[in-house]
PDB file of C-alpha atoms and ligand atoms in Angstrom:
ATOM      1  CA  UNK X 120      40.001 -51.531  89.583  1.00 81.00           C
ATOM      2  CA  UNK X 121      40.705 -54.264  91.916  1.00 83.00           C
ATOM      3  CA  UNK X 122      40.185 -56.709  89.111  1.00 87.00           C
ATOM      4  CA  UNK X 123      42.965 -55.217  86.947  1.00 88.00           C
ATOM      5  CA  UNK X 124      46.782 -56.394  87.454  1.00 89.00           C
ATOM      6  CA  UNK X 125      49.900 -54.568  87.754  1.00 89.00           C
ATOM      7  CA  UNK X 126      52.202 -56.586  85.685  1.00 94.00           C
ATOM      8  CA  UNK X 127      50.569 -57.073  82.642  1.00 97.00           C
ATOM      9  CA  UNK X 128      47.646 -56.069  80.068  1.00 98.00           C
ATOM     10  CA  UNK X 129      44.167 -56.447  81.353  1.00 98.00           C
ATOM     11  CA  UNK X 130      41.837 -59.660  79.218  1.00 98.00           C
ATOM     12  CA  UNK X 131      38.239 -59.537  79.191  1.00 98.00           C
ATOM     13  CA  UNK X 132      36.846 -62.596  78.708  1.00 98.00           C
ATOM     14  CA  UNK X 133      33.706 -62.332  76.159  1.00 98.00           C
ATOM     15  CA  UNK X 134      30.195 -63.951  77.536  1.00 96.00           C
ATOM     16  CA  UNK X 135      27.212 -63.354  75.353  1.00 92.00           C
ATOM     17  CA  UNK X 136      24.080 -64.973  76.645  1.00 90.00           C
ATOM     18  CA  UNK X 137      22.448 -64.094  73.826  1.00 80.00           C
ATOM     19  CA  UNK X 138      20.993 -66.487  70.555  1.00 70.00           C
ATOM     20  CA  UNK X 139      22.582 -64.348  67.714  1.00 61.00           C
ATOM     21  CA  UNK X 140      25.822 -63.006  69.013  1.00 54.00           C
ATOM     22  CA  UNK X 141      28.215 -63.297  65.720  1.00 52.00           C
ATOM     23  CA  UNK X 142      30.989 -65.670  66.445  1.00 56.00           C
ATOM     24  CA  UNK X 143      29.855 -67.667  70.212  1.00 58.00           C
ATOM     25  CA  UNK X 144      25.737 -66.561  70.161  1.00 55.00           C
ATOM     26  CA  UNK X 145      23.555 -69.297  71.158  1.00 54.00           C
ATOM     27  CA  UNK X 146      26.347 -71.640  72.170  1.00 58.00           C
ATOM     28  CA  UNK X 147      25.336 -70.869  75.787  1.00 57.00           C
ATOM     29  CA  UNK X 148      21.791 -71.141  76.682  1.00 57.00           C
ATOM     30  CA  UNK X 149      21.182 -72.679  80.116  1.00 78.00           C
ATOM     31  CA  UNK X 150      23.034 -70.421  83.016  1.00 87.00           C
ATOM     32  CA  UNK X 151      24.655 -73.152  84.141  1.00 89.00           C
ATOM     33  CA  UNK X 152      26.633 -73.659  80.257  1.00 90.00           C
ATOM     34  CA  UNK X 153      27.404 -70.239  80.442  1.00 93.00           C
ATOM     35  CA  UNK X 154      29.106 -70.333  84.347  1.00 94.00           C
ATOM     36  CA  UNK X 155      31.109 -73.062  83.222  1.00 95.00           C
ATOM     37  CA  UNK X 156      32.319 -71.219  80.426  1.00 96.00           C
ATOM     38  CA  UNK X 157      33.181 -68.212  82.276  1.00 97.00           C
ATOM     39  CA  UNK X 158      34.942 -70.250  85.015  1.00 97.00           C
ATOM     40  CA  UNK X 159      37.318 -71.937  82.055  1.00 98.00           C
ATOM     41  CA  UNK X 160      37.943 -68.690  80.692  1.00 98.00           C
ATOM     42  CA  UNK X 161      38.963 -67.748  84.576  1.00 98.00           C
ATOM     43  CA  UNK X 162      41.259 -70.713  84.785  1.00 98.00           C
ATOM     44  CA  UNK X 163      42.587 -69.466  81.473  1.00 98.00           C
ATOM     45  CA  UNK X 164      43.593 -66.178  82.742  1.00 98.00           C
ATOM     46  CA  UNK X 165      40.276 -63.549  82.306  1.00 98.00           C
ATOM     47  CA  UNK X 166      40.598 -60.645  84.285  1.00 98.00           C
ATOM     48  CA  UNK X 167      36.853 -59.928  84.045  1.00 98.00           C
ATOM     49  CA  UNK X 168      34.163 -62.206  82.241  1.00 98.00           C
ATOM     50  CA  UNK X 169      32.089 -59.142  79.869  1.00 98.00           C
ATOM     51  CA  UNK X 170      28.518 -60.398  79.762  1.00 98.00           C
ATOM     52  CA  UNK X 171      26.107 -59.183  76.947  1.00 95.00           C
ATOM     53  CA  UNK X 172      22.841 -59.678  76.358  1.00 93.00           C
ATOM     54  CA  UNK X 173      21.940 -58.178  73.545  1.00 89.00           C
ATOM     55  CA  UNK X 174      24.017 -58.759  70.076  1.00 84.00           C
ATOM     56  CA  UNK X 175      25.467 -55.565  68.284  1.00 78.00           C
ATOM     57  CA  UNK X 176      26.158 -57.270  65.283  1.00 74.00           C
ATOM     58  CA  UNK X 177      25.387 -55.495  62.535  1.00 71.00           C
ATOM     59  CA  UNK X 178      21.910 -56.231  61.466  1.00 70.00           C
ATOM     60  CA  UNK X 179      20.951 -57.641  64.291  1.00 75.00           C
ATOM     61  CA  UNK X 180      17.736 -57.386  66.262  1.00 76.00           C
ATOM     62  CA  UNK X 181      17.294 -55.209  69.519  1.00 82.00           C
ATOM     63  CA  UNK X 182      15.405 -56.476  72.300  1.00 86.00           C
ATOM     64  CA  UNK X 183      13.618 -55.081  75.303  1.00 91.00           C
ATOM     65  CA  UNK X 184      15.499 -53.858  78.452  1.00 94.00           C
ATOM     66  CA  UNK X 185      13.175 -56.555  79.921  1.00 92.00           C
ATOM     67  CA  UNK X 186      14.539 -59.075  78.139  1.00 91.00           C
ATOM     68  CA  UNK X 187      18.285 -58.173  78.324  1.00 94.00           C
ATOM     69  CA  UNK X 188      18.027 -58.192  82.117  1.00 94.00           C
ATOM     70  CA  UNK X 189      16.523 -61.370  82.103  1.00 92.00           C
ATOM     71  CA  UNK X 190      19.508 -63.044  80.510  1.00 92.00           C
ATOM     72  CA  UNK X 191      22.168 -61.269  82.074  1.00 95.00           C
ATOM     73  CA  UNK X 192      21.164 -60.812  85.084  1.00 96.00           C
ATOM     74  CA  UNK X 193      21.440 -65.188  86.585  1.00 95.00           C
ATOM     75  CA  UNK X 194      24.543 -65.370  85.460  1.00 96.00           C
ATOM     76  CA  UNK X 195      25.991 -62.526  86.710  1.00 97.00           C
ATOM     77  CA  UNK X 196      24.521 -63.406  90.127  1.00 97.00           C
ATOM     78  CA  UNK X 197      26.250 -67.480  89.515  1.00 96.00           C
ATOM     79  CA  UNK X 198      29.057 -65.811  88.732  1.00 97.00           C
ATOM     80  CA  UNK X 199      29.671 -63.243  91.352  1.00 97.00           C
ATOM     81  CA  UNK X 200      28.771 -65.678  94.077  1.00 97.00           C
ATOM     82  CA  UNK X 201      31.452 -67.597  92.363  1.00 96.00           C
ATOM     83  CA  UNK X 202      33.717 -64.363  93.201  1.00 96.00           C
ATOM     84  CA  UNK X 203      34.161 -64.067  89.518  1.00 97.00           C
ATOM     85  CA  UNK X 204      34.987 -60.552  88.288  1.00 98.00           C
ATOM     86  CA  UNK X 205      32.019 -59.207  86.042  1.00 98.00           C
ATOM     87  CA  UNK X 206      31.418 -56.764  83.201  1.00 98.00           C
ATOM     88  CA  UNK X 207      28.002 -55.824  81.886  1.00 98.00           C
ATOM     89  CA  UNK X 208      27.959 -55.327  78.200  1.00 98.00           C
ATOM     90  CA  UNK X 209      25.030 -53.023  78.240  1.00 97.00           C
ATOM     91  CA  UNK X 210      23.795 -49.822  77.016  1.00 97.00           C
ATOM     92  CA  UNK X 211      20.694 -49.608  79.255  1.00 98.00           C
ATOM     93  CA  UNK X 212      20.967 -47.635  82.608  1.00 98.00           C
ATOM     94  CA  UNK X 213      18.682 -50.125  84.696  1.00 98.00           C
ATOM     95  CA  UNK X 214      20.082 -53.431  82.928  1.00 98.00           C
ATOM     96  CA  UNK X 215      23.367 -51.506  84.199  1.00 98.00           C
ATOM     97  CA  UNK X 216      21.773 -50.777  87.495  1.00 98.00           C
ATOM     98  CA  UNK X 217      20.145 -54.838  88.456  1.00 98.00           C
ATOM     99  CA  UNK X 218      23.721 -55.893  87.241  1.00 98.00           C
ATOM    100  CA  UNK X 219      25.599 -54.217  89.538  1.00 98.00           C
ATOM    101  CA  UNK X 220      22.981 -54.914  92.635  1.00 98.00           C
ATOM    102  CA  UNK X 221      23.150 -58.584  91.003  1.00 98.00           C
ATOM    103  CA  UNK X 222      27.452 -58.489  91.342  1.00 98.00           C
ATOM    104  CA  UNK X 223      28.931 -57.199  88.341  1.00 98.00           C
ATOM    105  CA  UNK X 224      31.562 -54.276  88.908  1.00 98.00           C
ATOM    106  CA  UNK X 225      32.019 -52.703  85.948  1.00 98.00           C
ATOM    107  CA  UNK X 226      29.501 -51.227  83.027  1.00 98.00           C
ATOM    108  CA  UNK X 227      30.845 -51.706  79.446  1.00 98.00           C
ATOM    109  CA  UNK X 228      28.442 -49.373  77.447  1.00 98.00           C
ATOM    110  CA  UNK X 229      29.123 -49.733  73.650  1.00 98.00           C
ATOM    111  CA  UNK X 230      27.032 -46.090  73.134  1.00 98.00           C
ATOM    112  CA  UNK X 231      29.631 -43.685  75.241  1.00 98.00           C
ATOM    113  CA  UNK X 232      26.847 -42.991  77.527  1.00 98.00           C
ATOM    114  CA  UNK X 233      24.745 -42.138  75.063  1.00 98.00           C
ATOM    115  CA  UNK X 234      22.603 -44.850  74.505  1.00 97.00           C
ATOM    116  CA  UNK X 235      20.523 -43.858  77.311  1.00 97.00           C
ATOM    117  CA  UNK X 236      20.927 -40.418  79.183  1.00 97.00           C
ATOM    118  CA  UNK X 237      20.250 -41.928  82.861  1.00 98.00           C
ATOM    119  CA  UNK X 238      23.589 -43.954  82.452  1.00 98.00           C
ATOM    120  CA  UNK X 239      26.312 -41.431  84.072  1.00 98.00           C
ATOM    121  CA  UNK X 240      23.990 -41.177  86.727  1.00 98.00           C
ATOM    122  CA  UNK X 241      23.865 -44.547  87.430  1.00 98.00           C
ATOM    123  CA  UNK X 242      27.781 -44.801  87.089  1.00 98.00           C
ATOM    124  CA  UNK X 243      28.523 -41.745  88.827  1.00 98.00           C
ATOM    125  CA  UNK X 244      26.461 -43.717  91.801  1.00 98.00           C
ATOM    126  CA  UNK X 245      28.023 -46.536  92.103  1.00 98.00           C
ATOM    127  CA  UNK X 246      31.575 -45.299  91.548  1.00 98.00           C
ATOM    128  CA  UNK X 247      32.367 -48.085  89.248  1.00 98.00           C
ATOM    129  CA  UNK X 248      34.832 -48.283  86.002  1.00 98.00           C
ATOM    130  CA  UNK X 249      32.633 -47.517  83.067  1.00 98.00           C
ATOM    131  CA  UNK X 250      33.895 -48.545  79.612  1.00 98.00           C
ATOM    132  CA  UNK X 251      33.069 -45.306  77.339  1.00 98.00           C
ATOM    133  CA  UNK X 252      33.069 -47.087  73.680  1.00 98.00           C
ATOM    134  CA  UNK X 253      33.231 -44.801  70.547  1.00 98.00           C
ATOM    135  CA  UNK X 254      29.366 -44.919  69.050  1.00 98.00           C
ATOM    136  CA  UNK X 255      27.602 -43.422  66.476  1.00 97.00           C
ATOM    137  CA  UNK X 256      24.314 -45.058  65.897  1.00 94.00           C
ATOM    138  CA  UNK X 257      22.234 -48.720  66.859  1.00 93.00           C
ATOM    139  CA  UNK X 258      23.319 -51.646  64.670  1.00 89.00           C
ATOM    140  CA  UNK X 259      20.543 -51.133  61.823  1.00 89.00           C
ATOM    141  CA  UNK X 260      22.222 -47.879  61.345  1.00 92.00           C
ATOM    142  CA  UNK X 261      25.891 -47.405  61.747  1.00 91.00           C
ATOM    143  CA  UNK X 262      26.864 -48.702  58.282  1.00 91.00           C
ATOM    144  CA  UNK X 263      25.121 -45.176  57.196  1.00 94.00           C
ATOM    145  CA  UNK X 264      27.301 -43.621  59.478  1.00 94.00           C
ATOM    146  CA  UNK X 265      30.789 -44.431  58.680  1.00 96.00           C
ATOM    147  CA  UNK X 266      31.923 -41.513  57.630  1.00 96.00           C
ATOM    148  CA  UNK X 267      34.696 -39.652  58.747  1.00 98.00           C
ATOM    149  CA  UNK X 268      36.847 -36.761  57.625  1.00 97.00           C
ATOM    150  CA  UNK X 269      39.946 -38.138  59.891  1.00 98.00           C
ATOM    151  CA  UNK X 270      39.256 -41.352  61.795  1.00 98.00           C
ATOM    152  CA  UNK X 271      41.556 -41.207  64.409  1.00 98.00           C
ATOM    153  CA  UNK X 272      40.866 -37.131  64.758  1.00 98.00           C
ATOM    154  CA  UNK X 273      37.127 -37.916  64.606  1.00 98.00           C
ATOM    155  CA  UNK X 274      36.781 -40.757  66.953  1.00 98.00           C
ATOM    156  CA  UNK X 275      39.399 -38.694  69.606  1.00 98.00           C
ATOM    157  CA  UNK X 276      37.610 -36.188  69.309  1.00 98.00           C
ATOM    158  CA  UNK X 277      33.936 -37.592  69.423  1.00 98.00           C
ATOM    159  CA  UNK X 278      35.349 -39.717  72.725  1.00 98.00           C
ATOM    160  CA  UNK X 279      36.682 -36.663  74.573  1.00 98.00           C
ATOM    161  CA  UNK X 280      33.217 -35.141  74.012  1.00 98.00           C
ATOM    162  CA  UNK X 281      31.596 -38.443  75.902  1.00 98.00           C
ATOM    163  CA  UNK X 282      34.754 -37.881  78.706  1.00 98.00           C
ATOM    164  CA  UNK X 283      33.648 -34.669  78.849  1.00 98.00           C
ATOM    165  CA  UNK X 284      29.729 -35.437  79.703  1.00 98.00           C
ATOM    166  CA  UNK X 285      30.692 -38.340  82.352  1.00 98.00           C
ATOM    167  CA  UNK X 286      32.375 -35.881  83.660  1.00 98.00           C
ATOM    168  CA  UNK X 287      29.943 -32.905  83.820  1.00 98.00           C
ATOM    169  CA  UNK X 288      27.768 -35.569  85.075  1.00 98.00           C
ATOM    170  CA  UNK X 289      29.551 -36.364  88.122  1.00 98.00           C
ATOM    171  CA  UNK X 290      31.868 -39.186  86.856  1.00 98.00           C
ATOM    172  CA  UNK X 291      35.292 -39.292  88.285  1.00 98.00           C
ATOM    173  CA  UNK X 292      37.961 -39.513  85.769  1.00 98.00           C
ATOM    174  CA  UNK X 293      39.630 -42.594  87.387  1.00 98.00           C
ATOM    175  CA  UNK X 294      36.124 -44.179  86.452  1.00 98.00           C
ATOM    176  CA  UNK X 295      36.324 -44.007  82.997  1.00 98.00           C
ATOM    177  CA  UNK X 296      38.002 -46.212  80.045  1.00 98.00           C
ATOM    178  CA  UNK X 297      38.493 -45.690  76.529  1.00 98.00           C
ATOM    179  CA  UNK X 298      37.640 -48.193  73.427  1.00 98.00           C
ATOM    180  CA  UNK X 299      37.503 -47.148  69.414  1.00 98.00           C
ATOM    181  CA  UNK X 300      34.170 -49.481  68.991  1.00 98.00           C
ATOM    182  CA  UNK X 301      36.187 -51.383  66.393  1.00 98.00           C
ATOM    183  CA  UNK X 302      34.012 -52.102  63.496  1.00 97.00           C
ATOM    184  CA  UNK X 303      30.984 -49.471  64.884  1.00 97.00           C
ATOM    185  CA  UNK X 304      30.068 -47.810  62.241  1.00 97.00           C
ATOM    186  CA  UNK X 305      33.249 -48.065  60.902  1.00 98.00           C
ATOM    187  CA  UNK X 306      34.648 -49.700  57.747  1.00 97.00           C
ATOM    188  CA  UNK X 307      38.046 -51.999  57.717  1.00 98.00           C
ATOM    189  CA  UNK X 308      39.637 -48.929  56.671  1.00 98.00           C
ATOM    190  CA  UNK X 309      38.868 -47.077  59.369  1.00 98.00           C
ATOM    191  CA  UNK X 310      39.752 -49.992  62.003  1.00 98.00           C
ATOM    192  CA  UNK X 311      43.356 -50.430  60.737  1.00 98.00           C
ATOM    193  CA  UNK X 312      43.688 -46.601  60.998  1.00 98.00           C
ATOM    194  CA  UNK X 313      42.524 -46.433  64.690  1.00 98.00           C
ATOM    195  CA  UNK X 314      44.733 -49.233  65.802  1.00 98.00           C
ATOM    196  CA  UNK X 315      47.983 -47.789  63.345  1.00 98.00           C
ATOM    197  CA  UNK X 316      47.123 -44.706  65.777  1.00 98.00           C
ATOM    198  CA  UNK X 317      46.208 -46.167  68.888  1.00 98.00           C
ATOM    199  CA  UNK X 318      48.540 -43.617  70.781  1.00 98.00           C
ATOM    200  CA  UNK X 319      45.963 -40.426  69.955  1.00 98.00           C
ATOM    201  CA  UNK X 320      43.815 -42.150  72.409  1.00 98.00           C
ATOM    202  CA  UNK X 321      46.404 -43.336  74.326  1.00 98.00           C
ATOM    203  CA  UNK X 322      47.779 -39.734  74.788  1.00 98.00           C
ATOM    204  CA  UNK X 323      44.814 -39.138  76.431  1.00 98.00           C
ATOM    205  CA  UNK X 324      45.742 -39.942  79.583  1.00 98.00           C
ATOM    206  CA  UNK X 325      42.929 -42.691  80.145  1.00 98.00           C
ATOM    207  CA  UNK X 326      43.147 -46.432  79.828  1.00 98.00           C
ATOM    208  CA  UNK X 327      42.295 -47.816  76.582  1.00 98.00           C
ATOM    209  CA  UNK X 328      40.555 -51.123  75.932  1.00 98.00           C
ATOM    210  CA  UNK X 329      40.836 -52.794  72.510  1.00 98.00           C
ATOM    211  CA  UNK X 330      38.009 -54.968  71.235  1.00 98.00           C
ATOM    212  CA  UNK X 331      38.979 -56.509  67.839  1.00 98.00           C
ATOM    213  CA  UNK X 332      38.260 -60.389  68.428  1.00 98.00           C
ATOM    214  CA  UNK X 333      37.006 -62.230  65.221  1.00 97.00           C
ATOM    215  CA  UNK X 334      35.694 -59.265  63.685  1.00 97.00           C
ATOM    216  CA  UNK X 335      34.720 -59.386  60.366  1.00 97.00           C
ATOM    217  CA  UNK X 336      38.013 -57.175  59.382  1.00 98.00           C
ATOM    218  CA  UNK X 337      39.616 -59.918  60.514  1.00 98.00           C
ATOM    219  CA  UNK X 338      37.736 -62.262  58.573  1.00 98.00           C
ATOM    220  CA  UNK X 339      37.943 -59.864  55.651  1.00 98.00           C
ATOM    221  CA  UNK X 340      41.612 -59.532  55.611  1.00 98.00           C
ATOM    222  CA  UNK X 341      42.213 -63.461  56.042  1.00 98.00           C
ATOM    223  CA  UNK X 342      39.784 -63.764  52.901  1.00 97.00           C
ATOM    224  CA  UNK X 343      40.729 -66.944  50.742  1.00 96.00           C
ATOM    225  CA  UNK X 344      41.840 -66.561  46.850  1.00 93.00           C
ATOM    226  CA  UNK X 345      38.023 -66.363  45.878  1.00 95.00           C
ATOM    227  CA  UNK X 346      37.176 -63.431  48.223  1.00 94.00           C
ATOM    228  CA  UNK X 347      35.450 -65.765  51.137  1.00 97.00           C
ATOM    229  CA  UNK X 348      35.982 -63.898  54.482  1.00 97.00           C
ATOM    230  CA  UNK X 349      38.087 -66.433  56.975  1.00 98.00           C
ATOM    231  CA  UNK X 350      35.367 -68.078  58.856  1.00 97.00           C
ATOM    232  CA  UNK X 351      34.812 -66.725  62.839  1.00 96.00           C
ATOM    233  CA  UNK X 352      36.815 -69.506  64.889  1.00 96.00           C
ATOM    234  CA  UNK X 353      40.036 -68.927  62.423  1.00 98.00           C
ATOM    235  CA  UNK X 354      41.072 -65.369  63.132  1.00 98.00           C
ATOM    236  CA  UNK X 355      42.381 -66.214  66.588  1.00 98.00           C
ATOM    237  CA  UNK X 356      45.912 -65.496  64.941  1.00 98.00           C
ATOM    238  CA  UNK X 357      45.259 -62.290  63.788  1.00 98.00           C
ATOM    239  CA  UNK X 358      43.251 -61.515  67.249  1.00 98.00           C
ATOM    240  CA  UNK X 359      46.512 -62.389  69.069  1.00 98.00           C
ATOM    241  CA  UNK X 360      48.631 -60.260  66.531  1.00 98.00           C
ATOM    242  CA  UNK X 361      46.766 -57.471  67.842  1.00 98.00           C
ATOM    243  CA  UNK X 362      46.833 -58.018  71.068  1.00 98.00           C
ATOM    244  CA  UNK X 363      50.091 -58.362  71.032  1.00 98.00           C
ATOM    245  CA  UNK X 364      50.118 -54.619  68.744  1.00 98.00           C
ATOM    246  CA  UNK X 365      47.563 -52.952  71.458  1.00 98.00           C
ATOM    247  CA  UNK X 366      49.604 -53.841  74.429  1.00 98.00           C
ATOM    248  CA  UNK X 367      53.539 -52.426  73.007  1.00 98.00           C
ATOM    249  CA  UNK X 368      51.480 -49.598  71.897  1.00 98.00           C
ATOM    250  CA  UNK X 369      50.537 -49.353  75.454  1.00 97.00           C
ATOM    251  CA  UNK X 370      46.369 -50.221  75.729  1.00 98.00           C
ATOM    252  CA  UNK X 371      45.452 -50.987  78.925  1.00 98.00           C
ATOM    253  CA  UNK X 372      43.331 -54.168  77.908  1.00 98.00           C
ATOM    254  CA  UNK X 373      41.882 -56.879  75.438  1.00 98.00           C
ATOM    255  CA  UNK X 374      38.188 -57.939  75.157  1.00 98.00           C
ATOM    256  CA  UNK X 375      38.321 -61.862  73.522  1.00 98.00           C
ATOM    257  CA  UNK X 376      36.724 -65.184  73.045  1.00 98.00           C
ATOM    258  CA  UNK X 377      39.725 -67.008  73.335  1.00 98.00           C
ATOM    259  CA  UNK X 378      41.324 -65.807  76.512  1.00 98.00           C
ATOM    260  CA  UNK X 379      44.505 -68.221  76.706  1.00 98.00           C
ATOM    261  CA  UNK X 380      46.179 -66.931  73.603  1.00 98.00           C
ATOM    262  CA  UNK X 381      45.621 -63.619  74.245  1.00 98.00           C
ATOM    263  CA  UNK X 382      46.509 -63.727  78.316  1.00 98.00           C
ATOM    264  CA  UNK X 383      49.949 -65.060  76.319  1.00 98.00           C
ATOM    265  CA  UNK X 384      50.845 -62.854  74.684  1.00 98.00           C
ATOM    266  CA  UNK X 385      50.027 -59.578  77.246  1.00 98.00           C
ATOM    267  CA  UNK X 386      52.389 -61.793  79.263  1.00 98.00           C
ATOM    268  CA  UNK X 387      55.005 -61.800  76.501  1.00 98.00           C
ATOM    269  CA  UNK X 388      54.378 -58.100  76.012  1.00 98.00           C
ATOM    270  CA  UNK X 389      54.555 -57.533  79.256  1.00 98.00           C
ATOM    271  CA  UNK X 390      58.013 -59.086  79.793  1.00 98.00           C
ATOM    272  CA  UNK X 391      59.069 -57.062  76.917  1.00 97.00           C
ATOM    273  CA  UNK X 392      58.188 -53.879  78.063  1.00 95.00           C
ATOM    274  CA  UNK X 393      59.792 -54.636  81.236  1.00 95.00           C
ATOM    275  CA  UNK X 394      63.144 -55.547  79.589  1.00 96.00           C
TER     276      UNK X 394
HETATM  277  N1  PMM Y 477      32.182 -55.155  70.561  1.00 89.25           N
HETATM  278  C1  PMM Y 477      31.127 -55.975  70.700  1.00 89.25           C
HETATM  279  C2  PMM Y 477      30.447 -56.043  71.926  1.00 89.25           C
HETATM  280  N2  PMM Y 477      30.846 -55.332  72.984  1.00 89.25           N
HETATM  281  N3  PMM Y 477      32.333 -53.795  73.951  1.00 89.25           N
HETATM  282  C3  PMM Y 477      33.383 -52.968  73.842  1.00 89.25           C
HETATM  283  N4  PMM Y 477      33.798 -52.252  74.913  1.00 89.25           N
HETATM  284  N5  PMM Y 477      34.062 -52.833  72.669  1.00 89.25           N
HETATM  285  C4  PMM Y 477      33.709 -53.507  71.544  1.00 89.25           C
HETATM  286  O1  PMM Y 477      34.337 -53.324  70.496  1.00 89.25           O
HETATM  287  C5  PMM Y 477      32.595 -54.404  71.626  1.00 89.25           C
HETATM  288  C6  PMM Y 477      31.921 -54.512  72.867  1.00 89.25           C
HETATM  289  C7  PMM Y 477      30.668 -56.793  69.534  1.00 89.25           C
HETATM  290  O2  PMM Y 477      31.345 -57.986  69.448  1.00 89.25           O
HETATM  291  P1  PMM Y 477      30.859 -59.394  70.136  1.00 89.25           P
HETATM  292  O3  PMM Y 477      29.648 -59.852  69.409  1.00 89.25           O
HETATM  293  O4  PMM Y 477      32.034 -60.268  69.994  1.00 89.25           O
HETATM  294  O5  PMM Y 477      30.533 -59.188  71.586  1.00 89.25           O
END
């Protein structure tokens, strides 16, 4: 993971081209808008820019492989001729598959692989890091699905089973990375518990990415004396609080909007856990 560094927690920089993404969707319609913001979140300190296409917000709409590629897939191209490290946020095995031809490195895949079954092939084949998130269901559904007898157990053990197929599939270990799915198909609840526990993935053995950014738990917890959640561009705070939590509890990386905060405070982690 070339794109990775050695001295400090890795930040992925969050690019959704799409027009309903929660807290940045439709800010960045033209390919050129959304270059230019990737390139100030490079100067800022992203390790990798993570480009969606398709929300996952609760509730909102899916769209067509079709349609996901064709939003993705120029900036991707901009941005890898720019030699900027990319991510595809995508479920879809050929979205994943024209991404990497188009430049991106690295498949972030918010089902675990199993969103679509063709995935670990196409990961296996191109030898790339693969993000496995924790999943349970499609955005119309996993509010139905937060259910859990032990969070932490559950979601440790429901990841090891995804480790498990990428691996049966062909996947080399050193491919794969870990993330919770903060806030898929889980309640605030549950997302305090995974990150008080963050070490029973940790223990793993595989790096762990934490994706907690604005989140509506977030917003939730920062709720005003009436009960109003914290609106989206106020919970940088609490973003960099956990950031800063992840990385002493030893995650391997961050997924944010705001990249100079966070790329702060790995730093200051970092220098602590080197003292
Ligand atoms: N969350 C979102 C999108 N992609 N990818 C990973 N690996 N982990 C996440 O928790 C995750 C993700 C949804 O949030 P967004 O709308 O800010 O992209």
């Amino acid at each position: 993971m070339e794109f990775a560094r050695a001295d400090r927690m890795t930040v992925l920089g969050v690019l959704n081209v799409t027009p309903d993404s929660f807290s940045d969707g439709g800010r960045y319609p033209a390919v050129a808008d959304a270059v230019a913001h990737a390139l100030a979140m490079r100067a800022d300190g992203a390790d990798l820019i993570d480009v969606g296409g398709e929300s996952t917000r609760p509730g909102a709409a899916r769209i067509g492989a079709g349609a996901e590629a064709q939003r993705v897939l120029p900036v991707i191209s901009a941005l890898a001729a720019a030699g900027v490290p990319v991510s595809v946020d995508t479920y879809r095995a050929s979205v994943a598959q024209a991404a990497l031809e188009a430049g991106a490195t690295v498949i972030n895949d918010v089902t675990g692989g199993l969103g679509d079954p063709d995935m670990a092939r196409v990961a296996r084949d191109a030898g790339c890091p693969w993000i496995l998130m924790h999943w349970r269901g499609h955005s119309d559904v996993m509010a139905t699905l937060a259910t859990y007898d032990d969070v932490v157990a559950d979601v440790r053990r429901e990841l090891c089973t995804r480790v498990d197929a990428a691996l049966a599939a062909g996947v080399d270990p050193s491919q794969l990375i870990l993330d919770p799915g903060l806030g898929f198909a889980k309640t605030a609840a549950h997302n305090w518990a995974l990150l008080a526990h963050l070490d029973a993935l940790i223990d793993l053995g595989l790096p762990v990415l934490v994706a907690a950014s604005r989140k509506s738990f977030l917003g939730s917890l920062l709720a005003d004396g009436e009960g109003a959640p914290r609106p989206v561009g106020e919970r940088e705070s609490a973003t960099v609080a956990i950031t800063t939590m992840a990385g002493l509890a030893g995650a391997w990386g961050v997924r944010v909007h705001e990249v100079r905060p966070s790329v702060d405070a790995a730093r200051a982690v970092a220098a602590v856990r080197a003292a």
